[in-house]
Amino acid sequence: MKSNSINEKYNSLYEWSIKDPINFWSEQAGHFVEWMRPWTDVLKKSDDKTHAKWFLNAELNVSSNCLDRHLIKRGDKTAIIWEGDDPDDRRQMSYRDLYKEVCKFSNVLKSLNVNKGDRVCIYMPNIIETAVAMLACARLGAIHSVIFGGFSSNALKDRIIDTQCKVVITANEGRRGGKNIPIKNIIDEALIDCPLIEKVVVVKHTQSDANMIADRDVWYHEAMQQSSDVCNAEAVESSDPLFILYTSGSTGKPKGILHSSAGYLLHCSITFQHVFDYKEDDVYWCTADLAWITGHSYVLYGPLSMGATIVLYEGVPTYPTASRYWEMIDRYNVTTLYTAPTILRTLVGMGESYLNDSSRESLRLLGSVGEPIDADTWNWYFTKVGKKQCPILDTWWQTETGGIMLSQLPHMITEKCGEEVKPMFGIVPDLVDDNEKLTTEKVGNLVIKEPWPGQMLTIYNDAKRFEETYFTNRKHGGYYLAGDRALYNEKGTLRVTGRSDDTLNVAGHLIGSTEIEAALIKHEAVAEAAVVGYPHPVKGQGIYAYVALINEYEPDESMIGELLQLVKTEISGIAKPDVLHWTPELPKTRSGKVMRRILRKISNNEFDDVGDTSTLVNPEIVQFLITSRAQYGV
Ligand code: PRX
């Protein structure tokens, strides 16, 4: 199809989705999803629009949508091409074999007393069994919560406790960059304080043994041996939850984002089809870890529901060399690559020569997600990786939105970063000012004005926080507040530029500054700490911590080591500050509020414009911080 006609098709579908959402979604739901019982109503929203229910009283099963429905037509088609951290570690699985494996594991879970509505935590490397575990939960109507393998035992414990799950699925070890990661030990440490846990299923992913705890731990391969490969998929209601996924907020504990079954699946499938222009013979590779929302929606559920062949990769982009991605693209004839700017920036930094030994001729489309993509990285992706032949799809969305909300269209080769961004079907974006009123200014805070099918249901265990975080303006419009700043460029294209709150986006991972501060002040020497972001050449945002020590303590190398270790233990290695700036105290207002605005300016080296300091009780500290800033280099 010519690009004009694709554009026209998009325009007319988009218009339909906005003017007549009920009929639009009814038609799409019939096309993209296989149902076990039809709906009585397409959509019911609360008067303040904070809660929306889609496809009421209908039933489906997400796992059977991803597997069973493909068996006749695509049973022998490769569902997953897996490559391990070690390039010689390779495995492929057809739709039929994946279906059988999922059925068997569903029966294992049943035998461990996992039922519809129960929560199951998954702490695994990026391997086929992780996908199997997620799909098996979905098959039973159990709610999975996948936790990123990089989180510490403390972070893991908090999440496991919040889900109140009885069963955890893990592996003896993971592998990354040639190193073995002892994830079973981390789980064991976390579970000391999780009394509800009854069973731990352990996948033997590497040759090493694991310390199996009698009556609690079960080897995956042993349990699977005795398990039948017949397991009927449970019918679940449209709004029954499919999963909980934790994400950081600007304050407090991470939020358990709860997603539905039907609306979520529909949103993932329709966006996968339209954004990636999916075709039956595509080999599609989204490099995200299954533990992030991108892994849920665009490694697993969207592509498998469409019967796609996906690539799943365990390791890092630079092991054994920075050619790894490009070699894999040639090895598997990947047509569509969906990755993150932070990965691209790492590869740019390693030098162009790593591209030389691959042709990448199979590539048709290139996607980006997770943070704003800067013009230099975009140019490298477009010119070097895609040789100016592949459109770049810069997709904006969030854990909370379930799937892609804004993106370029797949047929459009734009010569510049950030052009021609379109809202997905049913998505009505707009900007509000800092008082949450709609604005005609070109810059503002991004809102979504109408509910959409993939929208989160709520925050697990905290409905009040859900309303207070995303719908503070519910009295004037009930718009979903994304927490992002956005702008319209000269051509009227909307572009997201970054967070508007105190969450940091570090290498594509959201981290709450208050989480890092809470970890730092656990150290007996720390009186107070404040964390802000600053521009970082590879990570996008780096972590800059201002730390005030109690009088009798002195900052030195061992103190730095202890504080960094503390953050790693409390949260994860990815949350470790890049800079620790020592200060006698933090700049505060008379009411005791830390002036983050000023701290941000100083960490960004913007000293001319620190703004009004007259409301501070200790304005002299600002000059101290400016003067001492230079010694922290970055
Ligand atoms: O700030 C936006 C940024 O990542 C945030 C969402 O992070 P998370 O829930 O972890 O989901 C990441 C994967 C969808 C957003 O609020 N973000 C994500 N994609 C983009 C982006 N910022 C600008 N451009 C993007 N394409």
Coordinates of N, CA and C in Angstrom, one line a residue, residues 341-482:
P341 N 16.6 3.8 23.7 CA 17.7 4.8 23.4 C 18.9 4.5 24.3
T342 N 18.8 4.1 25.5 CA 20.0 3.9 26.4 C 20.9 2.8 25.8
I343 N 20.2 1.8 25.2 CA 21.0 0.7 24.6 C 21.7 1.2 23.4
L344 N 21.0 2.0 22.6 CA 21.6 2.6 21.4 C 22.8 3.5 21.7
R345 N 22.6 4.3 22.8 CA 23.7 5.2 23.2 C 24.9 4.4 23.6
T346 N 24.7 3.3 24.3 CA 25.8 2.5 24.7 C 26.5 2.0 23.5
L347 N 25.8 1.5 22.5 CA 26.4 1.0 21.2 C 27.1 2.1 20.4
V348 N 26.5 3.3 20.4 CA 27.1 4.4 19.7 C 28.5 4.7 20.3
G349 N 28.5 4.6 21.6 CA 29.8 4.9 22.4 C 30.9 3.8 22.1
M350 N 30.5 2.7 21.7 CA 31.5 1.6 21.4 C 32.1 1.8 20.0
G351 N 31.5 2.6 19.2 CA 32.1 2.9 17.9 C 31.4 2.1 16.7
E352 N 31.5 2.7 15.6 CA 30.7 2.2 14.4 C 31.2 0.9 13.8
S353 N 32.5 0.6 14.2 CA 33.1 -0.6 13.5 C 32.3 -1.9 13.8
Y354 N 31.6 -1.9 14.9 CA 30.9 -3.1 15.3 C 29.7 -3.4 14.4
L355 N 29.4 -2.4 13.5 CA 28.3 -2.6 12.6 C 28.9 -3.3 11.3
N356 N 30.2 -3.2 11.1 CA 30.8 -3.6 9.8 C 30.5 -5.0 9.3
D357 N 30.5 -6.0 10.3 CA 30.4 -7.4 9.8 C 29.0 -7.9 9.7
S358 N 28.0 -7.0 9.7 CA 26.6 -7.5 9.5 C 26.0 -6.7 8.4
S359 N 25.0 -7.2 7.7 CA 24.3 -6.5 6.6 C 23.1 -5.8 7.2
R360 N 22.4 -6.5 8.1 CA 21.1 -6.0 8.6 C 20.1 -5.8 7.5
E361 N 20.2 -6.5 6.4 CA 19.4 -6.3 5.3 C 17.9 -6.7 5.5
S362 N 17.7 -7.6 6.4 CA 16.4 -8.1 6.7 C 15.5 -7.0 7.4
L363 N 16.2 -6.0 8.0 CA 15.4 -5.0 8.8 C 14.5 -4.2 7.9
R364 N 13.3 -4.0 8.5 CA 12.2 -3.2 7.8 C 11.8 -2.0 8.6
L365 N 11.7 -2.3 10.0 CA 11.3 -1.2 10.9 C 12.1 -1.2 12.1
L366 N 12.3 0.0 12.7 CA 13.1 0.2 13.9 C 12.2 0.9 14.9
G367 N 12.1 0.4 16.1 CA 11.3 1.1 17.2 C 12.2 1.5 18.3
S368 N 11.6 2.5 19.0 CA 12.3 3.0 20.2 C 11.3 3.2 21.3
V369 N 11.7 3.0 22.5 CA 10.8 3.1 23.7 C 11.6 3.3 25.0
G370 N 10.9 4.0 25.9 CA 11.4 4.0 27.3 C 11.9 5.4 27.8
E371 N 12.2 6.2 26.9 CA 12.7 7.6 27.2 C 12.7 8.4 25.9
P372 N 12.9 9.7 26.1 CA 13.0 10.5 24.8 C 14.2 10.1 24.1
I373 N 14.1 10.0 22.8 CA 15.3 9.7 22.0 C 15.9 11.0 21.5
D374 N 17.2 11.2 21.7 CA 17.8 12.5 21.3 C 18.2 12.4 19.8
A375 N 18.4 13.6 19.2 CA 18.6 13.7 17.8 C 19.8 12.9 17.3
D376 N 20.9 12.9 18.1 CA 22.2 12.2 17.6 C 21.9 10.7 17.6
T377 N 21.3 10.2 18.7 CA 21.0 8.7 18.7 C 20.1 8.3 17.6
W378 N 19.1 9.2 17.4 CA 18.1 8.9 16.4 C 18.8 8.8 15.0
N379 N 19.7 9.8 14.8 CA 20.4 9.8 13.5 C 21.2 8.6 13.3
W380 N 21.9 8.1 14.3 CA 22.7 6.9 14.2 C 21.9 5.7 13.9
Y381 N 20.8 5.6 14.6 CA 19.8 4.5 14.4 C 19.3 4.5 13.0
F382 N 18.9 5.7 12.5 CA 18.3 5.8 11.2 C 19.4 5.6 10.1
T383 N 20.5 6.2 10.2 CA 21.5 6.2 9.2 C 22.4 5.0 9.2
K384 N 22.9 4.7 10.4 CA 23.9 3.6 10.4 C 23.2 2.2 10.5
V385 N 22.3 2.1 11.5 CA 21.7 0.8 11.7 C 20.7 0.5 10.6
G386 N 19.8 1.4 10.2 CA 18.8 1.1 9.2 C 19.2 1.6 7.8
K387 N 20.3 2.2 7.7 CA 20.8 2.7 6.4 C 19.8 3.5 5.6
K388 N 19.1 4.3 6.4 CA 18.1 5.2 5.9 C 16.9 4.5 5.2
Q389 N 16.8 3.2 5.4 CA 15.7 2.4 4.7 C 14.6 2.1 5.6
C390 N 14.8 2.3 6.9 CA 13.8 1.8 7.9 C 13.2 3.0 8.7
P391 N 11.9 3.2 8.6 CA 11.3 4.2 9.5 C 11.6 3.9 10.9
I392 N 11.7 5.0 11.7 CA 11.8 4.8 13.1 C 10.5 5.2 13.8
L393 N 10.1 4.2 14.7 CA 8.9 4.4 15.4 C 9.2 4.8 16.8
D394 N 9.1 6.0 17.2 CA 9.4 6.5 18.5 C 8.1 6.4 19.3
T395 N 8.0 5.3 20.1 CA 6.7 5.0 20.8 C 6.7 5.5 22.2
W396 N 5.7 6.4 22.5 CA 5.6 6.8 23.9 C 4.4 6.0 24.6
W397 N 4.7 5.5 25.7 CA 3.7 4.9 26.6 C 4.3 4.7 28.0
Q398 N 3.5 4.0 28.8 CA 3.9 3.8 30.2 C 3.4 2.4 30.7
T399 N 4.0 2.0 31.8 CA 3.4 0.8 32.5 C 1.9 0.9 32.7
E400 N 1.5 2.1 33.1 CA 0.1 2.3 33.4 C -0.8 2.3 32.1
T401 N -0.2 2.7 31.0 CA -1.1 2.7 29.8 C -1.3 1.4 29.1
G402 N -0.5 0.4 29.5 CA -0.6 -1.0 29.0 C 0.0 -1.2 27.6
G403 N -0.1 -0.2 26.7 CA 0.4 -0.3 25.4 C 0.7 1.1 24.8
I404 N 1.2 1.0 23.6 CA 1.6 2.3 22.9 C 0.5 3.3 22.8
M405 N 0.8 4.5 23.1 CA -0.2 5.6 23.0 C 0.1 6.6 21.9
L406 N 1.4 6.9 21.7 CA 1.8 7.9 20.6 C 2.9 7.2 19.9
S407 N 2.9 7.3 18.6 CA 4.0 6.8 17.8 C 3.9 7.3 16.3
Q408 N 5.0 7.2 15.6 CA 5.0 7.5 14.2 C 4.2 6.3 13.6
L409 N 3.9 6.4 12.3 CA 3.3 5.3 11.6 C 4.4 4.6 10.8
P410 N 4.2 3.3 10.6 CA 5.2 2.5 10.0 C 5.7 2.7 8.6
H411 N 4.9 3.4 7.8 CA 5.3 3.6 6.4 C 6.0 4.9 6.3
M412 N 6.2 5.6 7.3 CA 6.7 7.0 7.2 C 8.1 7.1 7.4
I413 N 8.9 7.4 6.4 CA 10.3 7.7 6.7 C 10.4 9.2 6.9
T414 N 10.6 9.6 8.2 CA 10.8 11.0 8.5 C 12.3 11.2 8.5
E415 N 12.8 12.3 8.1 CA 14.2 12.6 8.0 C 14.7 13.2 9.3
K416 N 13.8 13.5 10.2 CA 14.2 14.1 11.5 C 13.5 13.4 12.6
C417 N 14.2 13.5 13.8 CA 13.7 12.9 15.0 C 12.5 13.7 15.5
G418 N 11.5 13.0 16.0 CA 10.4 13.6 16.7 C 9.3 14.2 15.8
E419 N 9.3 13.8 14.5 CA 8.2 14.3 13.6 C 7.1 13.3 13.5
E420 N 5.9 13.9 13.1 CA 4.8 13.0 12.7 C 4.3 12.0 13.7
V421 N 4.3 12.4 15.0 CA 3.8 11.5 16.0 C 2.3 11.5 16.0
K422 N 1.7 10.3 16.0 CA 0.3 10.2 15.9 C -0.3 9.5 17.2
P423 N -1.4 9.9 17.6 CA -2.0 9.1 18.7 C -2.6 7.8 18.2
M424 N -2.5 6.8 19.0 CA -3.1 5.5 18.6 C -4.6 5.6 18.6
F425 N -5.3 4.6 18.1 CA -6.8 4.6 18.0 C -7.4 4.8 19.4
G426 N -8.3 5.7 19.5 CA -9.0 5.9 20.8 C -8.3 6.8 21.8
I427 N -7.1 7.2 21.4 CA -6.3 8.0 22.4 C -6.5 9.5 22.1
V428 N -6.9 10.2 23.1 CA -7.1 11.7 22.9 C -6.1 12.4 23.8
P429 N -5.0 12.7 23.3 CA -4.0 13.5 24.2 C -4.3 14.9 24.2
D430 N -3.8 15.6 25.2 CA -3.9 17.1 25.3 C -2.9 17.5 26.4
L431 N -2.8 18.9 26.5 CA -1.9 19.4 27.5 C -2.6 20.2 28.5
V432 N -2.2 20.1 29.8 CA -2.7 21.0 30.8 C -1.6 21.8 31.4
D433 N -1.9 23.0 32.0 CA -0.9 23.8 32.7 C -0.6 23.2 34.1
D434 N 0.2 23.9 34.8 CA 0.6 23.4 36.2 C -0.6 23.4 37.1
N435 N -1.7 24.1 36.8 CA -2.9 24.1 37.6 C -3.9 23.1 37.1
E436 N -3.4 22.3 36.2 CA -4.2 21.1 35.6 C -5.4 21.6 34.8
K437 N -5.3 22.8 34.3 CA -6.4 23.3 33.4 C -5.9 23.1 31.9
L438 N -6.8 22.8 31.0 CA -6.4 22.6 29.6 C -5.7 23.9 29.1
T439 N -4.7 23.8 28.3 CA -3.9 25.0 27.9 C -3.7 25.0 26.4
T440 N -3.7 26.1 25.8 CA -3.4 26.2 24.4 C -1.9 26.5 24.2
E441 N -1.1 26.6 25.3 CA 0.3 26.8 25.1 C 0.9 25.6 24.4
K442 N 2.1 25.8 23.9 CA 2.8 24.7 23.1 C 3.4 23.7 24.0
V443 N 3.6 24.0 25.3 CA 4.3 23.1 26.2 C 3.4 22.9 27.4
G444 N 3.3 21.7 28.0 CA 2.5 21.5 29.1 C 2.7 20.1 29.7
N445 N 1.7 19.7 30.5 CA 1.7 18.4 31.1 C 0.7 17.5 30.3
L446 N 1.2 16.3 29.9 CA 0.4 15.5 29.1 C -0.8 14.8 29.8
V447 N -1.9 14.9 29.2 CA -3.1 14.2 29.8 C -3.7 13.4 28.6
I448 N -4.5 12.4 29.0 CA -5.3 11.6 28.1 C -6.7 11.8 28.5
K449 N -7.6 12.3 27.5 CA -8.9 12.8 28.0 C -10.0 11.8 28.1
E450 N -9.8 10.6 27.4 CA -10.8 9.6 27.4 C -10.2 8.3 27.8
P451 N -11.0 7.4 28.5 CA -10.4 6.1 28.8 C -10.1 5.3 27.5
W452 N -9.2 4.3 27.6 CA -8.9 3.5 26.5 C -8.8 2.0 27.0
P453 N -8.9 1.0 26.1 CA -9.0 -0.3 26.6 C -7.8 -0.8 27.5
G454 N -6.6 -0.4 27.1 CA -5.4 -1.0 27.8 C -5.1 -0.2 29.1
Q455 N -5.9 0.7 29.5 CA -5.7 1.5 30.7 C -5.6 0.6 31.9
M456 N -4.7 0.9 32.8 CA -4.6 0.2 34.1 C -6.0 0.2 34.8
L457 N -6.2 -0.9 35.6 CA -7.5 -0.9 36.4 C -7.4 -0.1 37.6
T458 N -6.3 -0.2 38.3 CA -6.1 0.5 39.6 C -4.7 0.2 40.1
I459 N -4.3 0.7 41.3 CA -3.1 0.3 41.9 C -3.5 -0.8 42.9
Y460 N -2.8 -1.9 42.8 CA -3.2 -3.1 43.6 C -3.1 -2.7 45.1
N461 N -4.1 -3.0 45.8 CA -4.1 -2.7 47.3 C -4.2 -1.2 47.6
D462 N -4.4 -0.3 46.6 CA -4.4 1.1 47.0 C -5.2 1.9 46.0
A463 N -6.5 1.8 46.0 CA -7.4 2.5 45.0 C -7.3 4.0 45.2
K464 N -7.1 4.4 46.5 CA -7.0 5.8 46.8 C -5.8 6.5 46.1
R465 N -4.7 5.8 46.2 CA -3.5 6.3 45.6 C -3.6 6.4 44.1
F466 N -4.4 5.4 43.5 CA -4.6 5.4 42.0 C -5.3 6.8 41.7
E467 N -6.4 7.1 42.4 CA -7.1 8.3 42.0 C -6.2 9.6 42.3
E468 N -5.5 9.5 43.4 CA -4.7 10.7 43.8 C -3.5 10.9 42.9
T469 N -3.0 9.8 42.3 CA -1.8 10.0 41.5 C -2.2 10.4 40.1
Y470 N -3.2 9.8 39.5 CA -3.5 10.0 38.1 C -4.7 10.8 37.8
F471 N -5.5 11.1 38.8 CA -6.8 11.8 38.5 C -7.0 13.0 39.5
T472 N -5.9 13.7 39.8 CA -6.1 14.8 40.8 C -7.0 15.8 40.2
N473 N -7.2 15.9 38.9 CA -8.1 16.9 38.3 C -9.5 16.3 38.0
R474 N -9.8 15.2 38.7 CA -11.1 14.5 38.3 C -12.3 15.4 38.4
K475 N -12.3 16.5 39.2 CA -13.4 17.3 39.3 C -13.6 18.2 38.0
H476 N -12.5 18.5 37.3 CA -12.7 19.2 36.1 C -12.2 18.4 34.9
G477 N -12.8 17.3 34.7 CA -12.6 16.6 33.4 C -12.3 15.1 33.5
G478 N -11.6 14.8 34.6 CA -11.3 13.3 34.8 C -10.2 12.9 33.7
Y479 N -9.3 13.8 33.5 CA -8.2 13.4 32.5 C -7.2 12.6 33.2
Y480 N -6.6 11.6 32.5 CA -5.5 10.8 33.0 C -4.3 11.7 32.9
L481 N -3.6 11.9 34.1 CA -2.4 12.7 34.1 C -1.2 11.8 34.0
A482 N -0.4 11.9 32.9 CA 0.6 11.0 32.6 C 1.9 11.2 33.5

